[in-house]
PDB file of C-alpha atoms and ligand atoms in Angstrom:
ATOM      1  CA  MET A   1     -44.827 227.909 240.059  1.00  0.00           C
ATOM      2  CA  ILE A   2     -46.592 226.584 236.950  1.00  0.00           C
ATOM      3  CA  LYS A   3     -45.095 223.559 235.386  1.00  0.00           C
ATOM      4  CA  LEU A   4     -46.403 221.715 232.371  1.00  0.00           C
ATOM      5  CA  THR A   5     -44.774 218.420 231.570  1.00  0.00           C
ATOM      6  CA  GLY A   6     -45.363 216.351 228.455  1.00  0.00           C
ATOM      7  CA  ILE A   7     -48.776 217.845 227.635  1.00  0.00           C
ATOM      8  CA  SER A   8     -50.273 216.080 224.623  1.00  0.00           C
ATOM      9  CA  LYS A   9     -53.672 216.588 223.064  1.00  0.00           C
ATOM     10  CA  SER A  10     -55.311 215.077 220.001  1.00  0.00           C
ATOM     11  CA  PHE A  11     -58.611 215.834 218.325  1.00  0.00           C
ATOM     12  CA  GLY A  12     -59.467 212.593 216.562  1.00  0.00           C
ATOM     13  CA  LYS A  13     -56.419 211.628 214.556  1.00  0.00           C
ATOM     14  CA  GLN A  14     -54.900 215.102 214.634  1.00  0.00           C
ATOM     15  CA  GLN A  15     -52.294 215.546 217.344  1.00  0.00           C
ATOM     16  CA  VAL A  16     -52.449 219.249 218.197  1.00  0.00           C
ATOM     17  CA  LEU A  17     -50.044 219.283 221.173  1.00  0.00           C
ATOM     18  CA  LYS A  18     -47.015 217.017 221.041  1.00  0.00           C
ATOM     19  CA  GLY A  19     -45.524 216.833 224.493  1.00  0.00           C
ATOM     20  CA  ILE A  20     -45.299 220.443 225.684  1.00  0.00           C
ATOM     21  CA  ASP A  21     -42.955 221.248 228.587  1.00  0.00           C
ATOM     22  CA  LEU A  22     -43.202 224.750 229.981  1.00  0.00           C
ATOM     23  CA  GLN A  23     -42.312 226.394 233.242  1.00  0.00           C
ATOM     24  CA  VAL A  24     -43.654 229.775 234.340  1.00  0.00           C
ATOM     25  CA  ASN A  25     -42.302 231.417 237.463  1.00  0.00           C
ATOM     26  CA  LYS A  26     -44.341 233.479 239.867  1.00  0.00           C
ATOM     27  CA  GLY A  27     -44.899 237.015 238.589  1.00  0.00           C
ATOM     28  CA  GLU A  28     -43.752 236.238 235.061  1.00  0.00           C
ATOM     29  CA  VAL A  29     -45.636 237.313 231.949  1.00  0.00           C
ATOM     30  CA  VAL A  30     -45.199 234.606 229.347  1.00  0.00           C
ATOM     31  CA  VAL A  31     -46.296 235.452 225.809  1.00  0.00           C
ATOM     32  CA  ILE A  32     -47.010 232.582 223.430  1.00  0.00           C
ATOM     33  CA  LEU A  33     -46.539 233.353 219.743  1.00  0.00           C
ATOM     34  CA  GLY A  34     -47.006 231.190 216.718  1.00  0.00           C
ATOM     35  CA  PRO A  35     -48.864 230.756 213.454  1.00  0.00           C
ATOM     36  CA  SER A  36     -52.595 230.108 213.431  1.00  0.00           C
ATOM     37  CA  GLY A  37     -53.343 226.466 214.146  1.00  0.00           C
ATOM     38  CA  SER A  38     -50.096 225.803 216.013  1.00  0.00           C
ATOM     39  CA  GLY A  39     -51.937 224.813 219.221  1.00  0.00           C
ATOM     40  CA  LYS A  40     -51.620 227.986 221.338  1.00  0.00           C
ATOM     41  CA  THR A  41     -55.281 228.232 222.334  1.00  0.00           C
ATOM     42  CA  THR A  42     -55.529 224.502 222.951  1.00  0.00           C
ATOM     43  CA  LEU A  43     -52.543 224.714 225.300  1.00  0.00           C
ATOM     44  CA  LEU A  44     -54.181 227.506 227.338  1.00  0.00           C
ATOM     45  CA  ARG A  45     -57.472 225.608 227.424  1.00  0.00           C
ATOM     46  CA  CYS A  46     -55.656 222.515 228.689  1.00  0.00           C
ATOM     47  CA  ILE A  47     -54.205 224.450 231.641  1.00  0.00           C
ATOM     48  CA  ASN A  48     -57.739 225.472 232.660  1.00  0.00           C
ATOM     49  CA  TYR A  49     -59.072 222.021 231.736  1.00  0.00           C
ATOM     50  CA  LEU A  50     -61.510 223.405 229.187  1.00  0.00           C
ATOM     51  CA  GLU A  51     -59.790 220.742 227.074  1.00  0.00           C
ATOM     52  CA  ARG A  52     -58.673 217.529 228.653  1.00  0.00           C
ATOM     53  CA  PRO A  53     -55.052 216.687 227.783  1.00  0.00           C
ATOM     54  CA  ASN A  54     -54.506 213.072 226.745  1.00  0.00           C
ATOM     55  CA  GLU A  55     -51.239 212.962 228.604  1.00  0.00           C
ATOM     56  CA  GLY A  56     -48.957 215.015 230.801  1.00  0.00           C
ATOM     57  CA  HIS A  57     -48.786 216.712 234.161  1.00  0.00           C
ATOM     58  CA  ILE A  58     -49.992 220.164 235.175  1.00  0.00           C
ATOM     59  CA  ALA A  59     -48.682 221.742 238.357  1.00  0.00           C
ATOM     60  CA  ILE A  60     -49.956 225.088 239.612  1.00  0.00           C
ATOM     61  CA  GLY A  61     -48.341 226.090 242.869  1.00  0.00           C
ATOM     62  CA  ASP A  62     -48.265 223.048 245.109  1.00  0.00           C
ATOM     63  CA  PHE A  63     -51.063 221.295 243.229  1.00  0.00           C
ATOM     64  CA  ASN A  64     -50.106 218.650 240.690  1.00  0.00           C
ATOM     65  CA  VAL A  65     -52.373 216.716 238.323  1.00  0.00           C
ATOM     66  CA  ASP A  66     -51.537 213.683 236.245  1.00  0.00           C
ATOM     67  CA  CYS A  67     -53.877 214.347 233.327  1.00  0.00           C
ATOM     68  CA  LYS A  68     -54.349 210.659 232.553  1.00  0.00           C
ATOM     69  CA  HIS A  69     -55.925 210.093 235.946  1.00  0.00           C
ATOM     70  CA  ALA A  70     -57.528 213.461 236.697  1.00  0.00           C
ATOM     71  CA  HIS A  71     -60.740 213.373 238.716  1.00  0.00           C
ATOM     72  CA  LYS A  72     -63.472 215.974 239.023  1.00  0.00           C
ATOM     73  CA  ARG A  73     -61.932 217.210 242.255  1.00  0.00           C
ATOM     74  CA  ASP A  74     -58.561 217.823 240.489  1.00  0.00           C
ATOM     75  CA  ILE A  75     -60.239 219.767 237.705  1.00  0.00           C
ATOM     76  CA  TYR A  76     -62.113 221.901 240.242  1.00  0.00           C
ATOM     77  CA  GLU A  77     -58.826 222.604 242.031  1.00  0.00           C
ATOM     78  CA  LEU A  78     -57.038 223.623 238.784  1.00  0.00           C
ATOM     79  CA  ARG A  79     -59.917 225.954 237.931  1.00  0.00           C
ATOM     80  CA  GLN A  80     -59.676 227.570 241.354  1.00  0.00           C
ATOM     81  CA  ARG A  81     -56.058 228.379 240.631  1.00  0.00           C
ATOM     82  CA  SER A  82     -56.340 229.702 237.085  1.00  0.00           C
ATOM     83  CA  ALA A  83     -58.701 232.084 235.305  1.00  0.00           C
ATOM     84  CA  MET A  84     -59.228 232.557 231.616  1.00  0.00           C
ATOM     85  CA  VAL A  85     -59.817 235.724 229.590  1.00  0.00           C
ATOM     86  CA  PHE A  86     -61.453 234.796 226.282  1.00  0.00           C
ATOM     87  CA  GLN A  87     -61.133 236.255 222.814  1.00  0.00           C
ATOM     88  CA  HIS A  88     -64.904 236.879 222.630  1.00  0.00           C
ATOM     89  CA  TYR A  89     -65.246 237.954 226.296  1.00  0.00           C
ATOM     90  CA  ASN A  90     -67.856 235.236 227.076  1.00  0.00           C
ATOM     91  CA  LEU A  91     -69.954 237.514 229.294  1.00  0.00           C
ATOM     92  CA  PHE A  92     -73.502 236.700 230.368  1.00  0.00           C
ATOM     93  CA  ARG A  93     -75.628 238.932 228.143  1.00  0.00           C
ATOM     94  CA  HIS A  94     -78.477 239.256 230.642  1.00  0.00           C
ATOM     95  CA  LYS A  95     -76.234 240.245 233.552  1.00  0.00           C
ATOM     96  CA  THR A  96     -74.700 243.642 234.308  1.00  0.00           C
ATOM     97  CA  ALA A  97     -70.950 244.230 234.461  1.00  0.00           C
ATOM     98  CA  LEU A  98     -71.100 243.929 238.249  1.00  0.00           C
ATOM     99  CA  GLU A  99     -73.202 240.752 238.141  1.00  0.00           C
ATOM    100  CA  ASN A 100     -70.838 239.205 235.579  1.00  0.00           C
ATOM    101  CA  VAL A 101     -67.887 239.738 237.909  1.00  0.00           C
ATOM    102  CA  MET A 102     -69.794 238.634 241.023  1.00  0.00           C
ATOM    103  CA  GLU A 103     -71.049 235.393 239.476  1.00  0.00           C
ATOM    104  CA  GLY A 104     -67.877 233.314 239.931  1.00  0.00           C
ATOM    105  CA  LEU A 105     -67.268 234.670 243.418  1.00  0.00           C
ATOM    106  CA  VAL A 106     -70.752 233.776 244.636  1.00  0.00           C
ATOM    107  CA  ILE A 107     -71.393 230.542 242.711  1.00  0.00           C
ATOM    108  CA  VAL A 108     -67.914 228.977 242.558  1.00  0.00           C
ATOM    109  CA  GLN A 109     -66.025 230.537 245.435  1.00  0.00           C
ATOM    110  CA  LYS A 110     -69.119 230.732 247.672  1.00  0.00           C
ATOM    111  CA  LEU A 111     -68.296 234.197 248.993  1.00  0.00           C
ATOM    112  CA  PRO A 112     -71.056 236.028 250.857  1.00  0.00           C
ATOM    113  CA  LYS A 113     -72.853 238.381 248.452  1.00  0.00           C
ATOM    114  CA  GLU A 114     -71.772 241.589 250.125  1.00  0.00           C
ATOM    115  CA  GLU A 115     -68.120 240.569 250.095  1.00  0.00           C
ATOM    116  CA  ALA A 116     -68.397 239.485 246.445  1.00  0.00           C
ATOM    117  CA  ARG A 117     -69.963 242.831 245.582  1.00  0.00           C
ATOM    118  CA  ARG A 118     -67.200 244.761 247.341  1.00  0.00           C
ATOM    119  CA  ARG A 119     -64.459 242.794 245.649  1.00  0.00           C
ATOM    120  CA  SER A 120     -66.155 243.082 242.237  1.00  0.00           C
ATOM    121  CA  ILE A 121     -66.507 246.849 242.495  1.00  0.00           C
ATOM    122  CA  GLU A 122     -62.850 247.088 243.488  1.00  0.00           C
ATOM    123  CA  VAL A 123     -61.632 245.183 240.398  1.00  0.00           C
ATOM    124  CA  LEU A 124     -64.042 246.957 238.050  1.00  0.00           C
ATOM    125  CA  GLU A 125     -62.636 250.246 239.311  1.00  0.00           C
ATOM    126  CA  LYS A 126     -59.142 248.896 238.697  1.00  0.00           C
ATOM    127  CA  VAL A 127     -59.956 248.270 235.017  1.00  0.00           C
ATOM    128  CA  GLY A 128     -61.507 251.734 234.701  1.00  0.00           C
ATOM    129  CA  LEU A 129     -65.163 250.671 234.755  1.00  0.00           C
ATOM    130  CA  GLY A 130     -66.247 252.033 238.129  1.00  0.00           C
ATOM    131  CA  GLY A 131     -68.853 254.097 236.283  1.00  0.00           C
ATOM    132  CA  LYS A 132     -70.321 251.146 234.367  1.00  0.00           C
ATOM    133  CA  LEU A 133     -71.266 248.729 237.140  1.00  0.00           C
ATOM    134  CA  ASP A 134     -74.903 248.472 236.085  1.00  0.00           C
ATOM    135  CA  ALA A 135     -74.335 248.433 232.325  1.00  0.00           C
ATOM    136  CA  TYR A 136     -75.234 245.331 230.319  1.00  0.00           C
ATOM    137  CA  PRO A 137     -72.705 243.989 227.800  1.00  0.00           C
ATOM    138  CA  SER A 138     -74.807 245.344 224.905  1.00  0.00           C
ATOM    139  CA  GLN A 139     -74.365 248.856 226.358  1.00  0.00           C
ATOM    140  CA  LEU A 140     -70.564 248.525 226.446  1.00  0.00           C
ATOM    141  CA  SER A 141     -67.938 248.797 223.708  1.00  0.00           C
ATOM    142  CA  GLY A 142     -65.883 245.716 222.862  1.00  0.00           C
ATOM    143  CA  GLY A 143     -62.951 247.153 224.805  1.00  0.00           C
ATOM    144  CA  GLN A 144     -65.142 247.732 227.851  1.00  0.00           C
ATOM    145  CA  GLN A 145     -66.613 244.229 227.586  1.00  0.00           C
ATOM    146  CA  GLN A 146     -63.139 242.756 227.517  1.00  0.00           C
ATOM    147  CA  ARG A 147     -62.194 244.834 230.546  1.00  0.00           C
ATOM    148  CA  VAL A 148     -65.164 243.264 232.348  1.00  0.00           C
ATOM    149  CA  GLY A 149     -63.728 239.887 231.270  1.00  0.00           C
ATOM    150  CA  ILE A 150     -60.387 240.851 232.791  1.00  0.00           C
ATOM    151  CA  ALA A 151     -62.053 242.115 235.986  1.00  0.00           C
ATOM    152  CA  ARG A 152     -63.912 238.807 236.269  1.00  0.00           C
ATOM    153  CA  ALA A 153     -60.629 236.886 236.076  1.00  0.00           C
ATOM    154  CA  LEU A 154     -58.870 239.239 238.516  1.00  0.00           C
ATOM    155  CA  ALA A 155     -61.685 239.024 241.057  1.00  0.00           C
ATOM    156  CA  LEU A 156     -61.098 235.294 241.431  1.00  0.00           C
ATOM    157  CA  ASN A 157     -57.603 236.059 242.693  1.00  0.00           C
ATOM    158  CA  PRO A 158     -56.104 233.150 240.733  1.00  0.00           C
ATOM    159  CA  GLU A 159     -52.471 232.078 240.761  1.00  0.00           C
ATOM    160  CA  VAL A 160     -52.335 232.617 236.999  1.00  0.00           C
ATOM    161  CA  ILE A 161     -54.462 234.455 234.436  1.00  0.00           C
ATOM    162  CA  LEU A 162     -54.634 232.908 230.970  1.00  0.00           C
ATOM    163  CA  PHE A 163     -55.326 235.360 228.136  1.00  0.00           C
ATOM    164  CA  ASP A 164     -56.487 233.857 224.860  1.00  0.00           C
ATOM    165  CA  GLU A 165     -55.953 236.490 222.140  1.00  0.00           C
ATOM    166  CA  PRO A 166     -57.669 239.103 224.314  1.00  0.00           C
ATOM    167  CA  THR A 167     -57.601 241.876 221.710  1.00  0.00           C
ATOM    168  CA  SER A 168     -58.043 240.047 218.427  1.00  0.00           C
ATOM    169  CA  ALA A 169     -61.842 240.548 218.270  1.00  0.00           C
ATOM    170  CA  LEU A 170     -61.555 244.300 218.899  1.00  0.00           C
ATOM    171  CA  ASP A 171     -61.646 247.181 216.472  1.00  0.00           C
ATOM    172  CA  PRO A 172     -58.115 248.573 216.200  1.00  0.00           C
ATOM    173  CA  GLU A 173     -58.940 251.773 218.103  1.00  0.00           C
ATOM    174  CA  LEU A 174     -60.033 249.715 221.137  1.00  0.00           C
ATOM    175  CA  VAL A 175     -56.958 247.488 221.379  1.00  0.00           C
ATOM    176  CA  GLY A 176     -54.868 250.052 223.263  1.00  0.00           C
ATOM    177  CA  GLU A 177     -57.192 250.449 226.252  1.00  0.00           C
ATOM    178  CA  VAL A 178     -57.301 246.685 226.817  1.00  0.00           C
ATOM    179  CA  LEU A 179     -53.531 246.269 226.473  1.00  0.00           C
ATOM    180  CA  ALA A 180     -53.069 249.149 228.913  1.00  0.00           C
ATOM    181  CA  VAL A 181     -55.153 247.309 231.520  1.00  0.00           C
ATOM    182  CA  ILE A 182     -53.206 244.085 230.978  1.00  0.00           C
ATOM    183  CA  ARG A 183     -49.939 246.008 231.328  1.00  0.00           C
ATOM    184  CA  LYS A 184     -51.153 247.581 234.547  1.00  0.00           C
ATOM    185  CA  ILE A 185     -52.033 244.278 236.175  1.00  0.00           C
ATOM    186  CA  ALA A 186     -48.819 242.701 234.887  1.00  0.00           C
ATOM    187  CA  ALA A 187     -46.919 245.455 236.688  1.00  0.00           C
ATOM    188  CA  GLU A 188     -48.593 244.336 239.913  1.00  0.00           C
ATOM    189  CA  GLY A 189     -46.786 241.029 239.625  1.00  0.00           C
ATOM    190  CA  ILE A 190     -49.705 238.791 238.636  1.00  0.00           C
ATOM    191  CA  THR A 191     -48.534 235.697 236.775  1.00  0.00           C
ATOM    192  CA  MET A 192     -49.887 235.574 233.230  1.00  0.00           C
ATOM    193  CA  ILE A 193     -49.756 233.482 230.114  1.00  0.00           C
ATOM    194  CA  VAL A 194     -50.840 235.501 227.088  1.00  0.00           C
ATOM    195  CA  VAL A 195     -51.534 234.273 223.574  1.00  0.00           C
ATOM    196  CA  THR A 196     -51.372 237.319 221.325  1.00  0.00           C
ATOM    197  CA  HIS A 197     -50.323 238.657 217.961  1.00  0.00           C
ATOM    198  CA  GLU A 198     -49.524 242.069 219.465  1.00  0.00           C
ATOM    199  CA  MET A 199     -45.775 242.139 218.983  1.00  0.00           C
ATOM    200  CA  GLY A 200     -45.253 245.529 220.633  1.00  0.00           C
ATOM    201  CA  PHE A 201     -46.970 244.252 223.744  1.00  0.00           C
ATOM    202  CA  ALA A 202     -44.912 241.042 223.680  1.00  0.00           C
ATOM    203  CA  ARG A 203     -41.680 243.003 223.374  1.00  0.00           C
ATOM    204  CA  ASP A 204     -42.478 245.461 226.167  1.00  0.00           C
ATOM    205  CA  VAL A 205     -44.362 243.402 228.701  1.00  0.00           C
ATOM    206  CA  ALA A 206     -43.253 239.780 228.359  1.00  0.00           C
ATOM    207  CA  SER A 207     -40.634 238.431 230.694  1.00  0.00           C
ATOM    208  CA  HIS A 208     -40.485 235.307 228.569  1.00  0.00           C
ATOM    209  CA  VAL A 209     -41.541 234.565 224.973  1.00  0.00           C
ATOM    210  CA  VAL A 210     -42.465 231.131 223.681  1.00  0.00           C
ATOM    211  CA  PHE A 211     -42.704 230.383 219.962  1.00  0.00           C
ATOM    212  CA  MET A 212     -44.928 227.435 219.041  1.00  0.00           C
ATOM    213  CA  ASP A 213     -45.419 225.723 215.717  1.00  0.00           C
ATOM    214  CA  GLU A 214     -47.244 222.505 214.844  1.00  0.00           C
ATOM    215  CA  GLY A 215     -47.862 221.500 218.442  1.00  0.00           C
ATOM    216  CA  VAL A 216     -44.333 221.914 219.769  1.00  0.00           C
ATOM    217  CA  ILE A 217     -42.354 224.697 221.422  1.00  0.00           C
ATOM    218  CA  VAL A 218     -39.791 225.544 218.780  1.00  0.00           C
ATOM    219  CA  GLU A 219     -37.910 228.156 220.766  1.00  0.00           C
ATOM    220  CA  GLU A 220     -38.240 230.217 223.932  1.00  0.00           C
ATOM    221  CA  GLY A 221     -36.321 233.003 225.600  1.00  0.00           C
ATOM    222  CA  THR A 222     -36.392 236.625 226.648  1.00  0.00           C
ATOM    223  CA  PRO A 223     -38.100 239.062 224.260  1.00  0.00           C
ATOM    224  CA  LYS A 224     -34.643 240.277 223.280  1.00  0.00           C
ATOM    225  CA  GLU A 225     -33.461 236.762 222.439  1.00  0.00           C
ATOM    226  CA  ILE A 226     -36.562 235.873 220.429  1.00  0.00           C
ATOM    227  CA  PHE A 227     -37.090 239.163 218.592  1.00  0.00           C
ATOM    228  CA  ARG A 228     -33.474 240.175 218.003  1.00  0.00           C
ATOM    229  CA  MET A 229     -31.619 236.903 217.812  1.00  0.00           C
ATOM    230  CA  PRO A 230     -34.008 234.050 216.996  1.00  0.00           C
ATOM    231  CA  LYS A 231     -32.046 230.843 216.535  1.00  0.00           C
ATOM    232  CA  GLU A 232     -34.526 228.627 214.735  1.00  0.00           C
ATOM    233  CA  GLU A 233     -35.399 229.055 211.075  1.00  0.00           C
ATOM    234  CA  ARG A 234     -39.150 228.646 211.772  1.00  0.00           C
ATOM    235  CA  THR A 235     -39.051 231.479 214.318  1.00  0.00           C
ATOM    236  CA  LYS A 236     -37.178 233.723 211.884  1.00  0.00           C
ATOM    237  CA  GLN A 237     -39.692 233.060 209.112  1.00  0.00           C
ATOM    238  CA  PHE A 238     -42.663 233.707 211.399  1.00  0.00           C
ATOM    239  CA  LEU A 239     -41.254 236.990 212.688  1.00  0.00           C
ATOM    240  CA  LYS A 240     -40.394 238.113 209.181  1.00  0.00           C
ATOM    241  CA  ARG A 241     -43.996 237.559 208.110  1.00  0.00           C
ATOM    242  CA  ILE A 242     -45.614 239.249 211.095  1.00  0.00           C
ATOM    243  CA  MET A 243     -43.371 242.256 211.743  1.00  0.00           C
TER     244      MET A 243
HETATM  245  P1  ADP B   1     -53.893 228.367 217.579  1.00  0.00           P
HETATM  246  O1  ADP B   1     -54.447 228.890 218.853  1.00  0.00           O
HETATM  247  O2  ADP B   1     -52.411 228.313 217.561  1.00  0.00           O
HETATM  248  O3  ADP B   1     -54.448 229.063 216.363  1.00  0.00           O
HETATM  249  P2  ADP B   1     -55.555 226.087 218.132  1.00  0.00           P
HETATM  250  O4  ADP B   1     -55.115 225.546 219.426  1.00  0.00           O
HETATM  251  O5  ADP B   1     -56.780 226.941 218.128  1.00  0.00           O
HETATM  252  O6  ADP B   1     -54.353 226.843 217.443  1.00  0.00           O
HETATM  253  O7  ADP B   1     -55.832 224.889 217.122  1.00  0.00           O
HETATM  254  C1  ADP B   1     -54.847 223.926 216.797  1.00  0.00           C
HETATM  255  C2  ADP B   1     -55.483 222.872 215.899  1.00  0.00           C
HETATM  256  O8  ADP B   1     -56.442 222.144 216.634  1.00  0.00           O
HETATM  257  C3  ADP B   1     -56.192 223.442 214.688  1.00  0.00           C
HETATM  258  O9  ADP B   1     -55.932 222.619 213.595  1.00  0.00           O
HETATM  259  C4  ADP B   1     -57.653 223.358 215.077  1.00  0.00           C
HETATM  260  O10 ADP B   1     -58.462 223.206 213.958  1.00  0.00           O
HETATM  261  C5  ADP B   1     -57.685 222.125 215.965  1.00  0.00           C
HETATM  262  N1  ADP B   1     -58.745 222.199 216.974  1.00  0.00           N
HETATM  263  C6  ADP B   1     -58.807 223.085 218.001  1.00  0.00           C
HETATM  264  N2  ADP B   1     -59.890 222.857 218.772  1.00  0.00           N
HETATM  265  C7  ADP B   1     -60.532 221.788 218.233  1.00  0.00           C
HETATM  266  C8  ADP B   1     -61.712 221.056 218.568  1.00  0.00           C
HETATM  267  N3  ADP B   1     -62.450 221.361 219.636  1.00  0.00           N
HETATM  268  N4  ADP B   1     -62.043 219.993 217.783  1.00  0.00           N
HETATM  269  C9  ADP B   1     -61.282 219.649 216.724  1.00  0.00           C
HETATM  270  N5  ADP B   1     -60.172 220.297 216.349  1.00  0.00           N
HETATM  271  C10 ADP B   1     -59.788 221.356 217.083  1.00  0.00           C
END
């Protein structure tokens, strides 16, 4: 249902993605692992077109974009089909939790306000924040702010949610509550691509694990294949360092 073909991206002379091919089936949770600087975040940002790939094709559902010739309309369509959860939450500071979630529904999806409000309350309740609708980000813990970020993505009802290191800015005691919410929505069959260093989460929740290094996919497989029987030397070295 999501198919990336030959995705390449350079920043100046540095080629950060070197022809990435990746397929994600509906309902799968794909975890992307790899050393810092290997291109994981850039790959996620390319899917949402926060970065423009220099080359390649992105297909989400029945919509297919040739990145070399993408127009505004194509980018809009890709963004309708995917939603991003950011490392630093990226909430509007002057808006409440409810207003943060409603924003995309009203402004981008053009839903009537009452419907947007209903849907936003529903997803905020789902992430355990039904009691914090009127709180501003500064009145919420990091874990709660990230749960607002997840609710905002969920509310858009995208075909895929892209998580960019969703727990790496959190104090250790707050990581669990955010992972629990991600687990819960994964269990509902929502397709996800997750960049994370949380190996326990990857092992338990991923249907598929991708190991990236230096802008290429070195190896991919089930969690069991990657964690227990990695084939490539670079994967083995990485896992040895991190586990
Ligand atoms: P990872 O997520 O695996 O840590 P990134 O995708 O963040 O890797 O970064 C890969 C490389 O691309 C790094 O060398 C980084 O410095 C570079 N990079 C990322 N974004 C930009 C940017 N906007 N401008 C220039 N270089 C960038």
